[in-house]
């Protein structure tokens, strides 16, 4: 039982890493600093709903560190860590209230990820004008959250049947 | 999706539209003729250049990264950069007060500031 769980976590880390790489390759240069589709959140959502919050949190941290060292620089890793932390806390609270489906939780995760990144950037760069990007970041986070939430709930439905293995 | 999800999405969209309108009203009221371009690196002022004077400036960072700022026709843009995401290069030209071009990886911010304001507190950071 334990081995299966570890294997699944390993798989999800690999998935999150690959999804981050795909996102890095996408030519999504729309001129909005801090905007992320957050494809990797798919893996984190699956972990959150299938395994538990500790596993999902670990996955989230490992992903940020791996991706930061591989594709980014220290500054990017710092924004990303802030985004991931805020997003994770918000998703956890949203899930605990039981008021939202996977899609709702995913939307909250997407929005808070982008908001967290820009808040840290505002503090580090001492440029409060970055707040102007907030409306765009909320919209992008919402749309990507919806898409990722729908995919995550489809995956969740399929593996739920065998989830008693974990 | 649940009903709450839909409500959440609707609220988020309304909030962002409200923010967008607010920002644009604020900006329109803050445009002046004597604007300058202020470049900051890691929160510190790197240089200030008049917006009505065409020029090209290479912003060199300690670690070898760079952004190239171009000012022409009263507008500022970043035309080349060493950062991985190139978001700064793809940002549209700016000319309204408080508009920004941001390079998160290089910690570079290009900002339009009002000339008079800048004389008072521009260099105190
Ligand atoms: Zn850049």
PDB file of C-alpha atoms and ligand atoms in Angstrom:
ATOM      1  CA  UNK A   1       0.000   0.000   0.000  1.00  0.00           C
ATOM      2  CA  UNK A   2       2.715   2.426   0.982  1.00  0.00           C
ATOM      3  CA  UNK A   3       4.803   1.634  -2.079  1.00  0.00           C
ATOM      4  CA  UNK A   4       1.846   2.352  -4.330  1.00  0.00           C
ATOM      5  CA  UNK A   5       1.355   5.718  -2.696  1.00  0.00           C
ATOM      6  CA  UNK A   6       5.018   6.627  -3.100  1.00  0.00           C
ATOM      7  CA  UNK A   7       4.880   5.526  -6.725  1.00  0.00           C
ATOM      8  CA  UNK A   8       1.837   7.696  -7.358  1.00  0.00           C
ATOM      9  CA  UNK A   9       3.531  10.708  -5.747  1.00  0.00           C
ATOM     10  CA  UNK A  10       6.587  10.115  -7.917  1.00  0.00           C
ATOM     11  CA  UNK A  11       4.398   9.945 -10.999  1.00  0.00           C
ATOM     12  CA  UNK A  12       2.635  13.152 -10.059  1.00  0.00           C
ATOM     13  CA  UNK A  13       5.961  14.951  -9.475  1.00  0.00           C
ATOM     14  CA  UNK A  14       7.077  13.859 -12.943  1.00  0.00           C
ATOM     15  CA  UNK A  15       3.746  14.983 -14.384  1.00  0.00           C
ATOM     16  CA  UNK A  16       3.948  18.373 -12.668  1.00  0.00           C
ATOM     17  CA  UNK A  17       7.513  18.812 -13.930  1.00  0.00           C
ATOM     18  CA  UNK A  18       6.595  17.931 -17.517  1.00  0.00           C
ATOM     19  CA  UNK A  19       3.551  20.215 -17.420  1.00  0.00           C
ATOM     20  CA  UNK A  20       5.726  23.071 -16.141  1.00  0.00           C
ATOM     21  CA  UNK A  21       8.120  22.427 -19.016  1.00  0.00           C
ATOM     22  CA  UNK A  22       5.265  22.454 -21.530  1.00  0.00           C
ATOM     23  CA  UNK A  23       4.078  25.740 -20.078  1.00  0.00           C
ATOM     24  CA  UNK A  24       7.614  27.126 -20.314  1.00  0.00           C
ATOM     25  CA  UNK A  25       7.716  26.191 -24.004  1.00  0.00           C
ATOM     26  CA  UNK A  26       4.338  27.713 -24.819  1.00  0.00           C
ATOM     27  CA  UNK A  27       4.760  31.074 -26.500  1.00  0.00           C
ATOM     28  CA  UNK A  28       2.361  32.717 -24.085  1.00  0.00           C
ATOM     29  CA  UNK A  29       4.020  36.106 -24.169  1.00  0.00           C
ATOM     30  CA  UNK A  30       0.996  38.290 -23.763  1.00  0.00           C
ATOM     31  CA  UNK A  31       2.914  40.978 -21.952  1.00  0.00           C
ATOM     32  CA  UNK A  32       1.424  40.366 -18.527  1.00  0.00           C
ATOM     33  CA  UNK A  33       4.147  39.782 -15.945  1.00  0.00           C
ATOM     34  CA  UNK A  34       3.269  37.020 -13.527  1.00  0.00           C
ATOM     35  CA  UNK A  35       0.579  35.464 -15.697  1.00  0.00           C
ATOM     36  CA  UNK A  36       0.682  31.703 -15.592  1.00  0.00           C
ATOM     37  CA  UNK A  37      -1.745  29.129 -16.931  1.00  0.00           C
ATOM     38  CA  UNK A  38      -0.567  26.905 -14.122  1.00  0.00           C
ATOM     39  CA  UNK A  39      -0.759  23.608 -15.998  1.00  0.00           C
ATOM     40  CA  UNK A  40       1.166  21.930 -13.195  1.00  0.00           C
ATOM     41  CA  UNK A  41      -1.704  22.688 -10.875  1.00  0.00           C
ATOM     42  CA  UNK A  42      -3.412  19.751 -12.552  1.00  0.00           C
ATOM     43  CA  UNK A  43      -1.048  17.341 -10.803  1.00  0.00           C
ATOM     44  CA  UNK A  44      -1.404  19.193  -7.507  1.00  0.00           C
ATOM     45  CA  UNK A  45      -5.216  19.088  -7.747  1.00  0.00           C
ATOM     46  CA  UNK A  46      -5.147  15.349  -8.363  1.00  0.00           C
ATOM     47  CA  UNK A  47      -2.866  14.869  -5.346  1.00  0.00           C
ATOM     48  CA  UNK A  48      -5.070  17.090  -3.192  1.00  0.00           C
ATOM     49  CA  UNK A  49      -8.273  15.238  -4.008  1.00  0.00           C
ATOM     50  CA  UNK A  50      -6.861  11.740  -4.225  1.00  0.00           C
ATOM     51  CA  UNK A  51      -4.130  11.564  -1.600  1.00  0.00           C
ATOM     52  CA  UNK A  52      -4.306  14.386   0.903  1.00  0.00           C
ATOM     53  CA  UNK A  53      -3.059  17.863   1.627  1.00  0.00           C
ATOM     54  CA  UNK A  54       0.349  16.834   2.978  1.00  0.00           C
ATOM     55  CA  UNK A  55       1.167  14.981  -0.229  1.00  0.00           C
ATOM     56  CA  UNK A  56      -0.161  17.826  -2.355  1.00  0.00           C
ATOM     57  CA  UNK A  57       1.904  20.373  -0.410  1.00  0.00           C
ATOM     58  CA  UNK A  58       5.065  18.329  -0.775  1.00  0.00           C
ATOM     59  CA  UNK A  59       4.415  17.959  -4.488  1.00  0.00           C
ATOM     60  CA  UNK A  60       3.891  21.689  -4.831  1.00  0.00           C
ATOM     61  CA  UNK A  61       7.170  22.578  -3.078  1.00  0.00           C
ATOM     62  CA  UNK A  62       9.238  19.967  -4.914  1.00  0.00           C
ATOM     63  CA  UNK A  63       7.830  21.189  -8.227  1.00  0.00           C
ATOM     64  CA  UNK A  64       8.716  24.835  -7.581  1.00  0.00           C
ATOM     65  CA  UNK A  65      12.277  23.957  -6.600  1.00  0.00           C
ATOM     66  CA  UNK A  66      12.839  21.571  -9.509  1.00  0.00           C
ATOM     67  CA  UNK A  67      11.382  23.936 -12.074  1.00  0.00           C
ATOM     68  CA  UNK A  68      13.131  26.972 -10.580  1.00  0.00           C
ATOM     69  CA  UNK A  69      16.535  25.352 -10.862  1.00  0.00           C
ATOM     70  CA  UNK A  70      15.886  23.918 -14.314  1.00  0.00           C
ATOM     71  CA  UNK A  71      14.124  26.660 -16.289  1.00  0.00           C
ATOM     72  CA  UNK A  72      14.174  29.806 -14.205  1.00  0.00           C
ATOM     73  CA  UNK A  73      16.422  31.896 -12.038  1.00  0.00           C
ATOM     74  CA  UNK A  74      16.369  32.727  -8.332  1.00  0.00           C
ATOM     75  CA  UNK A  75      14.008  35.667  -8.790  1.00  0.00           C
ATOM     76  CA  UNK A  76      11.520  33.552 -10.727  1.00  0.00           C
ATOM     77  CA  UNK A  77      11.718  30.781  -8.139  1.00  0.00           C
ATOM     78  CA  UNK A  78      10.878  33.284  -5.418  1.00  0.00           C
ATOM     79  CA  UNK A  79       7.776  34.623  -7.227  1.00  0.00           C
ATOM     80  CA  UNK A  80       6.737  31.110  -8.036  1.00  0.00           C
ATOM     81  CA  UNK A  81       7.143  29.937  -4.436  1.00  0.00           C
ATOM     82  CA  UNK A  82       4.986  32.808  -3.195  1.00  0.00           C
ATOM     83  CA  UNK A  83       2.353  32.068  -5.814  1.00  0.00           C
ATOM     84  CA  UNK A  84       2.375  28.364  -5.010  1.00  0.00           C
ATOM     85  CA  UNK A  85       2.119  28.947  -1.243  1.00  0.00           C
ATOM     86  CA  UNK A  86      -0.780  31.398  -1.474  1.00  0.00           C
ATOM     87  CA  UNK A  87      -2.526  29.287  -4.078  1.00  0.00           C
ATOM     88  CA  UNK A  88      -2.142  26.145  -1.990  1.00  0.00           C
ATOM     89  CA  UNK A  89      -3.480  27.750   1.183  1.00  0.00           C
ATOM     90  CA  UNK A  90      -6.463  29.187  -0.709  1.00  0.00           C
ATOM     91  CA  UNK A  91      -7.260  25.852  -2.379  1.00  0.00           C
ATOM     92  CA  UNK A  92      -7.039  24.030   0.926  1.00  0.00           C
ATOM     93  CA  UNK A  93      -9.467  26.451   2.581  1.00  0.00           C
ATOM     94  CA  UNK A  94     -11.804  26.298  -0.423  1.00  0.00           C
ATOM     95  CA  UNK A  95     -11.790  22.510  -0.324  1.00  0.00           C
ATOM     96  CA  UNK A  96     -12.382  22.414   3.449  1.00  0.00           C
ATOM     97  CA  UNK A  97     -15.516  24.568   3.171  1.00  0.00           C
ATOM     98  CA  UNK A  98     -16.999  21.892   0.873  1.00  0.00           C
ATOM     99  CA  UNK A  99     -18.809  24.688  -0.950  1.00  0.00           C
ATOM    100  CA  UNK A 100     -17.016  24.226  -4.257  1.00  0.00           C
ATOM    101  CA  UNK A 101     -16.432  21.403  -6.703  1.00  0.00           C
ATOM    102  CA  UNK A 102     -12.970  20.571  -8.036  1.00  0.00           C
ATOM    103  CA  UNK A 103     -13.465  23.276 -10.668  1.00  0.00           C
ATOM    104  CA  UNK A 104     -14.180  25.956  -8.060  1.00  0.00           C
ATOM    105  CA  UNK A 105     -11.134  24.939  -6.027  1.00  0.00           C
ATOM    106  CA  UNK A 106      -9.017  25.003  -9.172  1.00  0.00           C
ATOM    107  CA  UNK A 107     -10.243  28.507 -10.088  1.00  0.00           C
ATOM    108  CA  UNK A 108      -9.323  29.757  -6.620  1.00  0.00           C
ATOM    109  CA  UNK A 109      -5.905  28.118  -6.980  1.00  0.00           C
ATOM    110  CA  UNK A 110      -5.312  29.713 -10.381  1.00  0.00           C
ATOM    111  CA  UNK A 111      -6.331  33.194  -9.281  1.00  0.00           C
ATOM    112  CA  UNK A 112      -4.341  33.149  -6.045  1.00  0.00           C
ATOM    113  CA  UNK A 113      -1.254  31.803  -7.794  1.00  0.00           C
ATOM    114  CA  UNK A 114      -1.123  34.791 -10.114  1.00  0.00           C
ATOM    115  CA  UNK A 115      -2.060  37.232  -7.361  1.00  0.00           C
ATOM    116  CA  UNK A 116       0.625  35.829  -5.019  1.00  0.00           C
ATOM    117  CA  UNK A 117       3.316  36.179  -7.666  1.00  0.00           C
ATOM    118  CA  UNK A 118       2.491  39.774  -8.428  1.00  0.00           C
ATOM    119  CA  UNK A 119       2.257  40.740  -4.735  1.00  0.00           C
ATOM    120  CA  UNK A 120       5.769  39.442  -4.110  1.00  0.00           C
ATOM    121  CA  UNK A 121       7.020  41.135  -7.260  1.00  0.00           C
ATOM    122  CA  UNK A 122       5.448  44.396  -6.041  1.00  0.00           C
ATOM    123  CA  UNK A 123       7.287  44.107  -2.740  1.00  0.00           C
ATOM    124  CA  UNK A 124      10.630  43.058  -4.212  1.00  0.00           C
ATOM    125  CA  UNK A 125      10.653  45.542  -7.078  1.00  0.00           C
ATOM    126  CA  UNK A 126       9.105  48.267  -4.885  1.00  0.00           C
ATOM    127  CA  UNK A 127       6.720  49.102  -7.706  1.00  0.00           C
ATOM    128  CA  UNK A 128       3.131  49.438  -6.558  1.00  0.00           C
ATOM    129  CA  UNK A 129       2.043  50.121 -10.158  1.00  0.00           C
ATOM    130  CA  UNK A 130       2.161  46.385 -10.768  1.00  0.00           C
ATOM    131  CA  UNK A 131      -1.273  46.315  -9.154  1.00  0.00           C
ATOM    132  CA  UNK A 132      -2.573  47.453 -12.564  1.00  0.00           C
ATOM    133  CA  UNK A 133      -1.958  43.984 -13.903  1.00  0.00           C
ATOM    134  CA  UNK A 134      -4.208  42.484 -11.255  1.00  0.00           C
ATOM    135  CA  UNK A 135      -7.474  42.493 -13.261  1.00  0.00           C
ATOM    136  CA  UNK A 136      -5.791  40.675 -16.157  1.00  0.00           C
ATOM    137  CA  UNK A 137      -4.152  38.233 -13.788  1.00  0.00           C
ATOM    138  CA  UNK A 138      -7.496  37.458 -12.139  1.00  0.00           C
ATOM    139  CA  UNK A 139      -9.149  36.815 -15.519  1.00  0.00           C
ATOM    140  CA  UNK A 140      -6.296  34.620 -16.762  1.00  0.00           C
ATOM    141  CA  UNK A 141      -6.258  32.717 -13.456  1.00  0.00           C
ATOM    142  CA  UNK A 142     -10.018  32.203 -13.626  1.00  0.00           C
ATOM    143  CA  UNK A 143     -10.078  30.910 -17.193  1.00  0.00           C
ATOM    144  CA  UNK A 144      -7.126  28.581 -16.750  1.00  0.00           C
ATOM    145  CA  UNK A 145      -8.577  27.466 -13.407  1.00  0.00           C
ATOM    146  CA  UNK A 146     -11.825  26.453 -15.096  1.00  0.00           C
ATOM    147  CA  UNK A 147     -10.062  24.438 -17.810  1.00  0.00           C
ATOM    148  CA  UNK A 148      -7.677  22.747 -15.380  1.00  0.00           C
ATOM    149  CA  UNK A 149     -10.521  22.082 -12.936  1.00  0.00           C
ATOM    150  CA  UNK A 150     -12.604  20.332 -15.589  1.00  0.00           C
ATOM    151  CA  UNK A 151      -9.666  18.147 -16.648  1.00  0.00           C
ATOM    152  CA  UNK A 152      -8.783  17.411 -13.000  1.00  0.00           C
ATOM    153  CA  UNK A 153     -12.334  16.310 -12.208  1.00  0.00           C
ATOM    154  CA  UNK A 154     -12.298  14.009 -15.249  1.00  0.00           C
ATOM    155  CA  UNK A 155      -9.031  12.430 -14.088  1.00  0.00           C
ATOM    156  CA  UNK A 156     -10.348  12.247 -10.536  1.00  0.00           C
ATOM    157  CA  UNK A 157     -13.469  10.385 -11.656  1.00  0.00           C
ATOM    158  CA  UNK A 158     -11.412   7.803 -13.567  1.00  0.00           C
ATOM    159  CA  UNK A 159      -8.898   7.027 -10.830  1.00  0.00           C
ATOM    160  CA  UNK A 160     -11.335   7.288  -7.951  1.00  0.00           C
ATOM    161  CA  UNK A 161     -12.434   3.729  -8.638  1.00  0.00           C
ATOM    162  CA  UNK A 162      -8.957   2.431  -7.914  1.00  0.00           C
ATOM    163  CA  UNK A 163      -8.132   5.006  -5.269  1.00  0.00           C
ATOM    164  CA  UNK A 164      -8.742   2.528  -2.450  1.00  0.00           C
ATOM    165  CA  UNK A 165      -5.397   1.075  -3.502  1.00  0.00           C
ATOM    166  CA  UNK A 166      -3.643   4.100  -2.127  1.00  0.00           C
TER     167      UNK A 166
ATOM    168  CA  UNK B   1     -19.536  22.310 -11.584  1.00  0.00           C
ATOM    169  CA  UNK B   2     -21.628  23.411  -8.643  1.00  0.00           C
ATOM    170  CA  UNK B   3     -23.747  26.535  -8.348  1.00  0.00           C
ATOM    171  CA  UNK B   4     -21.133  28.036  -6.033  1.00  0.00           C
ATOM    172  CA  UNK B   5     -18.464  27.586  -8.699  1.00  0.00           C
ATOM    173  CA  UNK B   6     -20.492  29.649 -11.130  1.00  0.00           C
ATOM    174  CA  UNK B   7     -21.054  32.350  -8.493  1.00  0.00           C
ATOM    175  CA  UNK B   8     -17.319  32.377  -7.744  1.00  0.00           C
ATOM    176  CA  UNK B   9     -16.405  32.776 -11.414  1.00  0.00           C
ATOM    177  CA  UNK B  10     -18.986  35.529 -11.893  1.00  0.00           C
ATOM    178  CA  UNK B  11     -17.721  37.422  -8.821  1.00  0.00           C
ATOM    179  CA  UNK B  12     -14.099  37.166 -10.009  1.00  0.00           C
ATOM    180  CA  UNK B  13     -14.978  38.495 -13.446  1.00  0.00           C
ATOM    181  CA  UNK B  14     -16.990  41.384 -12.011  1.00  0.00           C
ATOM    182  CA  UNK B  15     -14.138  42.267  -9.624  1.00  0.00           C
ATOM    183  CA  UNK B  16     -11.574  42.269 -12.415  1.00  0.00           C
ATOM    184  CA  UNK B  17     -13.734  44.399 -14.708  1.00  0.00           C
ATOM    185  CA  UNK B  18     -14.271  46.840 -11.818  1.00  0.00           C
ATOM    186  CA  UNK B  19     -10.514  46.991 -11.150  1.00  0.00           C
ATOM    187  CA  UNK B  20      -9.808  47.508 -14.832  1.00  0.00           C
ATOM    188  CA  UNK B  21     -12.222  50.430 -15.084  1.00  0.00           C
ATOM    189  CA  UNK B  22     -10.838  51.969 -11.895  1.00  0.00           C
ATOM    190  CA  UNK B  23      -7.246  51.692 -13.110  1.00  0.00           C
ATOM    191  CA  UNK B  24      -8.048  53.279 -16.452  1.00  0.00           C
ATOM    192  CA  UNK B  25      -9.906  56.209 -14.927  1.00  0.00           C
ATOM    193  CA  UNK B  26      -6.978  56.788 -12.555  1.00  0.00           C
ATOM    194  CA  UNK B  27      -4.493  56.639 -15.402  1.00  0.00           C
ATOM    195  CA  UNK B  28      -6.346  59.021 -17.705  1.00  0.00           C
ATOM    196  CA  UNK B  29      -6.321  61.623 -14.943  1.00  0.00           C
ATOM    197  CA  UNK B  30      -2.607  61.293 -14.472  1.00  0.00           C
ATOM    198  CA  UNK B  31      -1.078  61.992 -17.844  1.00  0.00           C
ATOM    199  CA  UNK B  32       1.145  65.002 -18.180  1.00  0.00           C
ATOM    200  CA  UNK B  33       3.232  66.480 -20.963  1.00  0.00           C
ATOM    201  CA  UNK B  34       6.561  66.445 -19.158  1.00  0.00           C
ATOM    202  CA  UNK B  35       6.728  62.755 -18.373  1.00  0.00           C
ATOM    203  CA  UNK B  36       9.953  60.841 -17.828  1.00  0.00           C
ATOM    204  CA  UNK B  37      10.980  57.226 -18.032  1.00  0.00           C
ATOM    205  CA  UNK B  38      12.302  55.808 -14.789  1.00  0.00           C
ATOM    206  CA  UNK B  39      14.184  52.530 -14.782  1.00  0.00           C
ATOM    207  CA  UNK B  40      14.577  50.638 -11.524  1.00  0.00           C
ATOM    208  CA  UNK B  41      16.550  47.484 -10.879  1.00  0.00           C
ATOM    209  CA  UNK B  42      15.661  45.474  -7.793  1.00  0.00           C
ATOM    210  CA  UNK B  43      13.694  48.463  -6.478  1.00  0.00           C
ATOM    211  CA  UNK B  44      16.568  50.929  -6.862  1.00  0.00           C
ATOM    212  CA  UNK B  45      16.568  53.725  -9.422  1.00  0.00           C
ATOM    213  CA  UNK B  46      18.938  52.909 -12.288  1.00  0.00           C
ATOM    214  CA  UNK B  47      18.272  55.930 -14.425  1.00  0.00           C
ATOM    215  CA  UNK B  48      15.707  58.512 -15.488  1.00  0.00           C
ATOM    216  CA  UNK B  49      15.299  59.614 -19.106  1.00  0.00           C
ATOM    217  CA  UNK B  50      13.026  62.228 -20.689  1.00  0.00           C
ATOM    218  CA  UNK B  51      10.187  60.685 -22.689  1.00  0.00           C
ATOM    219  CA  UNK B  52      10.324  63.293 -25.448  1.00  0.00           C
ATOM    220  CA  UNK B  53      13.936  62.541 -26.421  1.00  0.00           C
ATOM    221  CA  UNK B  54      14.609  59.570 -28.676  1.00  0.00           C
ATOM    222  CA  UNK B  55      17.296  57.257 -27.364  1.00  0.00           C
ATOM    223  CA  UNK B  56      18.343  53.686 -26.765  1.00  0.00           C
ATOM    224  CA  UNK B  57      19.712  52.583 -23.407  1.00  0.00           C
ATOM    225  CA  UNK B  58      21.275  49.274 -22.480  1.00  0.00           C
ATOM    226  CA  UNK B  59      20.417  48.393 -18.885  1.00  0.00           C
ATOM    227  CA  UNK B  60      23.282  46.248 -17.626  1.00  0.00           C
ATOM    228  CA  UNK B  61      22.847  44.091 -14.543  1.00  0.00           C
ATOM    229  CA  UNK B  62      25.554  42.844 -12.207  1.00  0.00           C
ATOM    230  CA  UNK B  63      25.066  39.229 -13.284  1.00  0.00           C
ATOM    231  CA  UNK B  64      25.458  39.965 -16.987  1.00  0.00           C
ATOM    232  CA  UNK B  65      21.763  40.091 -17.823  1.00  0.00           C
ATOM    233  CA  UNK B  66      20.477  43.080 -19.740  1.00  0.00           C
ATOM    234  CA  UNK B  67      17.398  44.851 -21.074  1.00  0.00           C
ATOM    235  CA  UNK B  68      17.519  47.340 -23.920  1.00  0.00           C
ATOM    236  CA  UNK B  69      15.196  50.300 -23.484  1.00  0.00           C
ATOM    237  CA  UNK B  70      14.087  52.308 -26.496  1.00  0.00           C
ATOM    238  CA  UNK B  71      12.429  55.710 -26.307  1.00  0.00           C
ATOM    239  CA  UNK B  72      10.973  57.081 -29.523  1.00  0.00           C
ATOM    240  CA  UNK B  73       7.990  59.235 -30.507  1.00  0.00           C
ATOM    241  CA  UNK B  74       7.193  59.870 -26.844  1.00  0.00           C
ATOM    242  CA  UNK B  75       6.837  56.152 -26.080  1.00  0.00           C
ATOM    243  CA  UNK B  76       9.035  53.713 -24.231  1.00  0.00           C
ATOM    244  CA  UNK B  77       9.542  50.031 -24.934  1.00  0.00           C
ATOM    245  CA  UNK B  78      11.980  47.213 -24.211  1.00  0.00           C
ATOM    246  CA  UNK B  79      13.256  45.929 -27.532  1.00  0.00           C
ATOM    247  CA  UNK B  80      15.656  43.248 -26.357  1.00  0.00           C
ATOM    248  CA  UNK B  81      16.358  41.359 -23.136  1.00  0.00           C
ATOM    249  CA  UNK B  82      18.307  38.426 -21.770  1.00  0.00           C
ATOM    250  CA  UNK B  83      15.453  37.132 -19.598  1.00  0.00           C
ATOM    251  CA  UNK B  84      13.960  33.677 -20.261  1.00  0.00           C
ATOM    252  CA  UNK B  85      10.316  34.728 -20.617  1.00  0.00           C
ATOM    253  CA  UNK B  86      10.645  37.846 -22.857  1.00  0.00           C
ATOM    254  CA  UNK B  87       7.451  39.263 -21.388  1.00  0.00           C
ATOM    255  CA  UNK B  88       9.093  42.694 -21.125  1.00  0.00           C
ATOM    256  CA  UNK B  89       9.910  42.639 -24.847  1.00  0.00           C
ATOM    257  CA  UNK B  90       6.355  41.675 -25.707  1.00  0.00           C
ATOM    258  CA  UNK B  91       4.768  44.367 -23.559  1.00  0.00           C
ATOM    259  CA  UNK B  92       3.214  47.135 -25.644  1.00  0.00           C
ATOM    260  CA  UNK B  93       4.756  50.650 -25.735  1.00  0.00           C
ATOM    261  CA  UNK B  94       3.993  52.791 -22.693  1.00  0.00           C
ATOM    262  CA  UNK B  95       3.477  56.525 -22.308  1.00  0.00           C
ATOM    263  CA  UNK B  96       0.830  57.205 -19.632  1.00  0.00           C
ATOM    264  CA  UNK B  97       1.993  58.118 -16.119  1.00  0.00           C
ATOM    265  CA  UNK B  98       2.369  55.007 -13.933  1.00  0.00           C
ATOM    266  CA  UNK B  99       2.332  52.625 -16.881  1.00  0.00           C
ATOM    267  CA  UNK B 100       5.026  49.974 -16.513  1.00  0.00           C
ATOM    268  CA  UNK B 101       7.048  47.434 -18.415  1.00  0.00           C
ATOM    269  CA  UNK B 102       8.203  44.756 -16.030  1.00  0.00           C
ATOM    270  CA  UNK B 103      10.900  42.157 -16.380  1.00  0.00           C
ATOM    271  CA  UNK B 104      10.312  39.881 -13.404  1.00  0.00           C
ATOM    272  CA  UNK B 105      13.335  37.592 -13.983  1.00  0.00           C
ATOM    273  CA  UNK B 106      15.758  40.538 -14.233  1.00  0.00           C
ATOM    274  CA  UNK B 107      13.903  42.574 -11.551  1.00  0.00           C
ATOM    275  CA  UNK B 108      13.809  45.501 -13.964  1.00  0.00           C
ATOM    276  CA  UNK B 109      10.892  47.942 -14.019  1.00  0.00           C
ATOM    277  CA  UNK B 110      10.482  50.649 -16.641  1.00  0.00           C
ATOM    278  CA  UNK B 111       7.954  53.201 -15.437  1.00  0.00           C
ATOM    279  CA  UNK B 112       6.511  56.450 -16.739  1.00  0.00           C
ATOM    280  CA  UNK B 113       6.716  59.130 -14.071  1.00  0.00           C
ATOM    281  CA  UNK B 114       5.489  62.667 -14.037  1.00  0.00           C
ATOM    282  CA  UNK B 115       8.373  65.119 -14.445  1.00  0.00           C
ATOM    283  CA  UNK B 116       7.519  67.488 -11.602  1.00  0.00           C
ATOM    284  CA  UNK B 117       6.889  64.740  -9.079  1.00  0.00           C
ATOM    285  CA  UNK B 118      10.237  63.252  -9.918  1.00  0.00           C
ATOM    286  CA  UNK B 119      12.143  66.401  -8.951  1.00  0.00           C
ATOM    287  CA  UNK B 120      10.734  66.269  -5.457  1.00  0.00           C
ATOM    288  CA  UNK B 121      11.131  62.661  -4.407  1.00  0.00           C
ATOM    289  CA  UNK B 122      12.442  60.751  -7.379  1.00  0.00           C
ATOM    290  CA  UNK B 123      15.952  60.069  -6.159  1.00  0.00           C
ATOM    291  CA  UNK B 124      15.300  59.470  -2.492  1.00  0.00           C
ATOM    292  CA  UNK B 125      15.044  55.676  -2.771  1.00  0.00           C
TER     293      UNK B 125
HETATM  294 ZN1  LIG C   1      12.141  40.307 -19.441  1.00  0.00          ZN
END
